[in-house]
mmCIF file of C-alpha atoms in Angstrom:
data_model
loop_
_atom_site.group_PDB
_atom_site.id
_atom_site.type_symbol
_atom_site.label_atom_id
_atom_site.label_comp_id
_atom_site.label_asym_id
_atom_site.label_seq_id
_atom_site.Cartn_x
_atom_site.Cartn_y
_atom_site.Cartn_z
ATOM 1 C CA UNK A 1 144.814 82.529 0.692
ATOM 2 C CA UNK A 2 144.760 84.043 -2.691
ATOM 3 C CA UNK A 3 147.219 86.376 -3.801
ATOM 4 C CA UNK A 4 144.706 88.787 -4.102
ATOM 5 C CA UNK A 5 143.643 88.382 -0.801
ATOM 6 C CA UNK A 6 147.129 88.614 0.211
ATOM 7 C CA UNK A 7 147.345 92.055 -1.088
ATOM 8 C CA UNK A 8 144.374 93.404 0.025
ATOM 9 C CA UNK A 9 145.745 92.558 3.311
ATOM 10 C CA UNK A 10 148.706 93.971 2.753
ATOM 11 C CA UNK A 11 147.412 97.196 1.639
ATOM 12 C CA UNK A 12 145.212 97.089 4.765
ATOM 13 C CA UNK A 13 147.750 97.093 6.717
ATOM 14 C CA UNK A 14 149.763 99.629 5.271
ATOM 15 C CA UNK A 15 147.515 101.999 5.008
ATOM 16 C CA UNK A 16 146.353 101.710 9.100
ATOM 17 C CA UNK A 17 150.508 101.744 9.788
ATOM 18 C CA UNK A 18 150.304 105.081 7.747
ATOM 19 C CA UNK A 19 146.963 105.888 9.686
ATOM 20 C CA UNK A 20 148.529 105.450 12.896
ATOM 21 C CA UNK A 21 151.215 107.277 11.571
ATOM 22 C CA UNK A 22 149.604 110.111 10.800
ATOM 23 C CA UNK A 23 147.579 110.328 14.066
ATOM 24 C CA UNK A 24 150.908 110.252 16.244
ATOM 25 C CA UNK A 25 151.873 113.181 14.341
ATOM 26 C CA UNK A 26 149.086 114.608 14.614
ATOM 27 C CA UNK A 27 149.212 114.367 18.744
ATOM 28 C CA UNK A 28 152.668 115.565 18.672
ATOM 29 C CA UNK A 29 151.469 118.591 16.980
ATOM 30 C CA UNK A 30 148.279 119.273 19.055
ATOM 31 C CA UNK A 31 150.566 119.015 22.160
ATOM 32 C CA UNK A 32 153.333 121.937 20.588
ATOM 33 C CA UNK A 33 150.846 124.072 19.509
ATOM 34 C CA UNK A 34 149.182 123.723 23.117
ATOM 35 C CA UNK A 35 152.419 124.161 24.962
ATOM 36 C CA UNK A 36 152.839 127.449 22.793
ATOM 37 C CA UNK A 37 149.546 128.896 23.328
ATOM 38 C CA UNK A 38 150.284 127.995 27.104
ATOM 39 C CA UNK A 39 153.966 129.691 27.201
ATOM 40 C CA UNK A 40 151.833 132.606 25.446
ATOM 41 C CA UNK A 41 149.101 132.966 28.090
ATOM 42 C CA UNK A 42 151.836 132.404 31.241
ATOM 43 C CA UNK A 43 150.017 135.807 32.750
ATOM 44 C CA UNK A 44 146.800 134.452 32.255
ATOM 45 C CA UNK A 45 146.527 131.248 33.581
ATOM 46 C CA UNK A 46 148.708 133.436 36.904
ATOM 47 C CA UNK A 47 145.864 135.568 37.288
ATOM 48 C CA UNK A 48 143.194 133.204 37.069
ATOM 49 C CA UNK A 49 145.288 131.310 39.327
ATOM 50 C CA UNK A 50 145.883 134.321 41.906
ATOM 51 C CA UNK A 51 142.056 135.344 42.206
ATOM 52 C CA UNK A 52 141.305 131.677 42.945
ATOM 53 C CA UNK A 53 140.816 129.114 39.900
ATOM 54 C CA UNK A 54 142.378 125.970 41.415
ATOM 55 C CA UNK A 55 144.878 123.787 39.327
ATOM 56 C CA UNK A 56 141.429 121.414 37.908
ATOM 57 C CA UNK A 57 139.800 124.361 36.573
ATOM 58 C CA UNK A 58 143.088 125.309 34.442
ATOM 59 C CA UNK A 59 143.299 122.146 33.476
ATOM 60 C CA UNK A 60 140.143 121.976 32.226
ATOM 61 C CA UNK A 61 140.331 125.257 30.745
ATOM 62 C CA UNK A 62 142.559 124.052 28.327
ATOM 63 C CA UNK A 63 141.016 120.769 27.943
ATOM 64 C CA UNK A 64 137.668 122.030 26.640
ATOM 65 C CA UNK A 65 139.439 124.276 24.314
ATOM 66 C CA UNK A 66 141.034 121.679 23.142
ATOM 67 C CA UNK A 67 137.659 119.657 22.704
ATOM 68 C CA UNK A 68 136.433 122.447 21.047
ATOM 69 C CA UNK A 69 139.408 123.036 18.484
ATOM 70 C CA UNK A 70 138.342 118.504 18.019
ATOM 71 C CA UNK A 71 135.067 119.499 17.484
ATOM 72 C CA UNK A 72 135.155 121.610 15.391
ATOM 73 C CA UNK A 73 138.387 119.978 12.941
ATOM 74 C CA UNK A 74 136.925 116.673 13.054
ATOM 75 C CA UNK A 75 133.528 118.506 11.442
ATOM 76 C CA UNK A 76 135.147 120.508 8.730
ATOM 77 C CA UNK A 77 136.966 116.909 8.427
ATOM 78 C CA UNK A 78 133.656 115.035 7.851
ATOM 79 C CA UNK A 79 132.247 117.830 5.417
ATOM 80 C CA UNK A 80 135.501 117.471 2.844
ATOM 81 C CA UNK A 81 135.183 113.570 3.230
ATOM 82 C CA UNK A 82 131.550 114.439 2.652
ATOM 83 C CA UNK A 83 132.389 116.566 -0.907
ATOM 84 C CA UNK A 84 135.243 114.429 -1.967
ATOM 85 C CA UNK A 85 133.598 111.723 -1.559
ATOM 86 C CA UNK A 86 130.839 113.220 -3.943
ATOM 87 C CA UNK A 87 133.542 114.697 -6.727
ATOM 88 C CA UNK A 88 134.852 111.386 -6.947
ATOM 89 C CA UNK A 89 131.426 109.538 -7.594
ATOM 90 C CA UNK A 90 130.395 112.367 -10.058
ATOM 91 C CA UNK A 91 133.605 111.961 -11.955
ATOM 92 C CA UNK A 92 132.780 108.291 -11.831
ATOM 93 C CA UNK A 93 128.893 109.411 -13.071
ATOM 94 C CA UNK A 94 129.920 111.555 -15.689
ATOM 95 C CA UNK A 95 133.539 110.662 -16.887
ATOM 96 C CA UNK A 96 134.169 107.069 -16.664
ATOM 97 C CA UNK A 97 131.608 104.580 -18.471
ATOM 98 C CA UNK A 98 129.516 102.483 -17.452
ATOM 99 C CA UNK A 99 130.681 98.573 -16.907
ATOM 100 C CA UNK A 100 128.808 95.788 -15.208
ATOM 101 C CA UNK A 101 128.293 95.879 -11.457
ATOM 102 C CA UNK A 102 129.314 99.934 -11.375
ATOM 103 C CA UNK A 103 128.605 101.507 -8.641
ATOM 104 C CA UNK A 104 126.662 104.694 -7.653
ATOM 105 C CA UNK A 105 128.676 105.156 -5.126
ATOM 106 C CA UNK A 106 131.616 104.104 -3.475
ATOM 107 C CA UNK A 107 131.878 105.497 -0.482
ATOM 108 C CA UNK A 108 129.699 104.351 2.437
ATOM 109 C CA UNK A 109 129.506 107.186 5.211
ATOM 110 C CA UNK A 110 127.179 105.394 7.883
ATOM 111 C CA UNK A 111 126.142 108.117 10.900
ATOM 112 C CA UNK A 112 127.800 106.156 12.799
ATOM 113 C CA UNK A 113 130.960 106.761 10.996
ATOM 114 C CA UNK A 114 130.808 110.265 11.044
ATOM 115 C CA UNK A 115 130.361 110.053 14.600
ATOM 116 C CA UNK A 116 133.570 108.193 15.402
ATOM 117 C CA UNK A 117 135.524 109.790 13.184
ATOM 118 C CA UNK A 118 134.703 113.082 14.809
ATOM 119 C CA UNK A 119 135.233 111.300 17.908
ATOM 120 C CA UNK A 120 138.807 110.178 17.373
ATOM 121 C CA UNK A 121 139.345 114.265 16.553
ATOM 122 C CA UNK A 122 138.506 115.359 19.843
ATOM 123 C CA UNK A 123 139.689 112.382 21.656
ATOM 124 C CA UNK A 124 143.625 112.930 19.881
ATOM 125 C CA UNK A 125 142.925 116.240 20.650
ATOM 126 C CA UNK A 126 142.894 115.909 23.851
ATOM 127 C CA UNK A 127 145.708 113.743 24.423
ATOM 128 C CA UNK A 128 147.803 116.190 22.123
ATOM 129 C CA UNK A 129 146.504 118.749 25.042
ATOM 130 C CA UNK A 130 147.280 116.712 28.169
ATOM 131 C CA UNK A 131 150.133 116.851 29.233
ATOM 132 C CA UNK A 132 150.350 120.687 27.895
ATOM 133 C CA UNK A 133 147.182 121.272 30.170
ATOM 134 C CA UNK A 134 149.348 119.878 33.200
ATOM 135 C CA UNK A 135 151.775 121.562 33.026
ATOM 136 C CA UNK A 136 149.236 124.939 32.913
ATOM 137 C CA UNK A 137 147.870 123.846 36.372
ATOM 138 C CA UNK A 138 151.017 123.618 38.073
ATOM 139 C CA UNK A 139 152.325 126.715 37.594
ATOM 140 C CA UNK A 140 152.359 128.878 40.807
ATOM 141 C CA UNK A 141 150.400 131.774 40.360
ATOM 142 C CA UNK A 142 153.334 134.207 41.452
ATOM 143 C CA UNK A 143 155.931 132.659 39.192
ATOM 144 C CA UNK A 144 153.674 133.128 36.441
ATOM 145 C CA UNK A 145 152.354 136.537 37.142
ATOM 146 C CA UNK A 146 155.997 138.445 37.286
ATOM 147 C CA UNK A 147 157.399 136.383 34.156
ATOM 148 C CA UNK A 148 155.743 139.413 31.874
#
């Protein structure tokens, strides 16, 4: 192909690789955060287990919290992206002189893309919280209650 197409493909691959690395780091940070939350809530988890909550219930509570965090974070991310896109379009409309084929907007946010963005945020929050939730579910009530 032409040099422009190769350069575009190369940049696409580079940005995709950077995005994947950022997502992996985010999942690790989410996992670490949930490990800390579980460590701080050992007693609470022990009480839940002592009054009859199953290991599955503990997993559901932790993963439910992760899903809510992902939903809120994804929603805020979408709002920030929409705001940044509007700011860029406003800047282009008011500060950059007209040129042939100047677009009204440089961004296309389809509903599917917005839902996918929020969905990925929820998914990676769940992935990051999976192992901490599993660890929390394995806590024995007596051990958790005696560690306070």
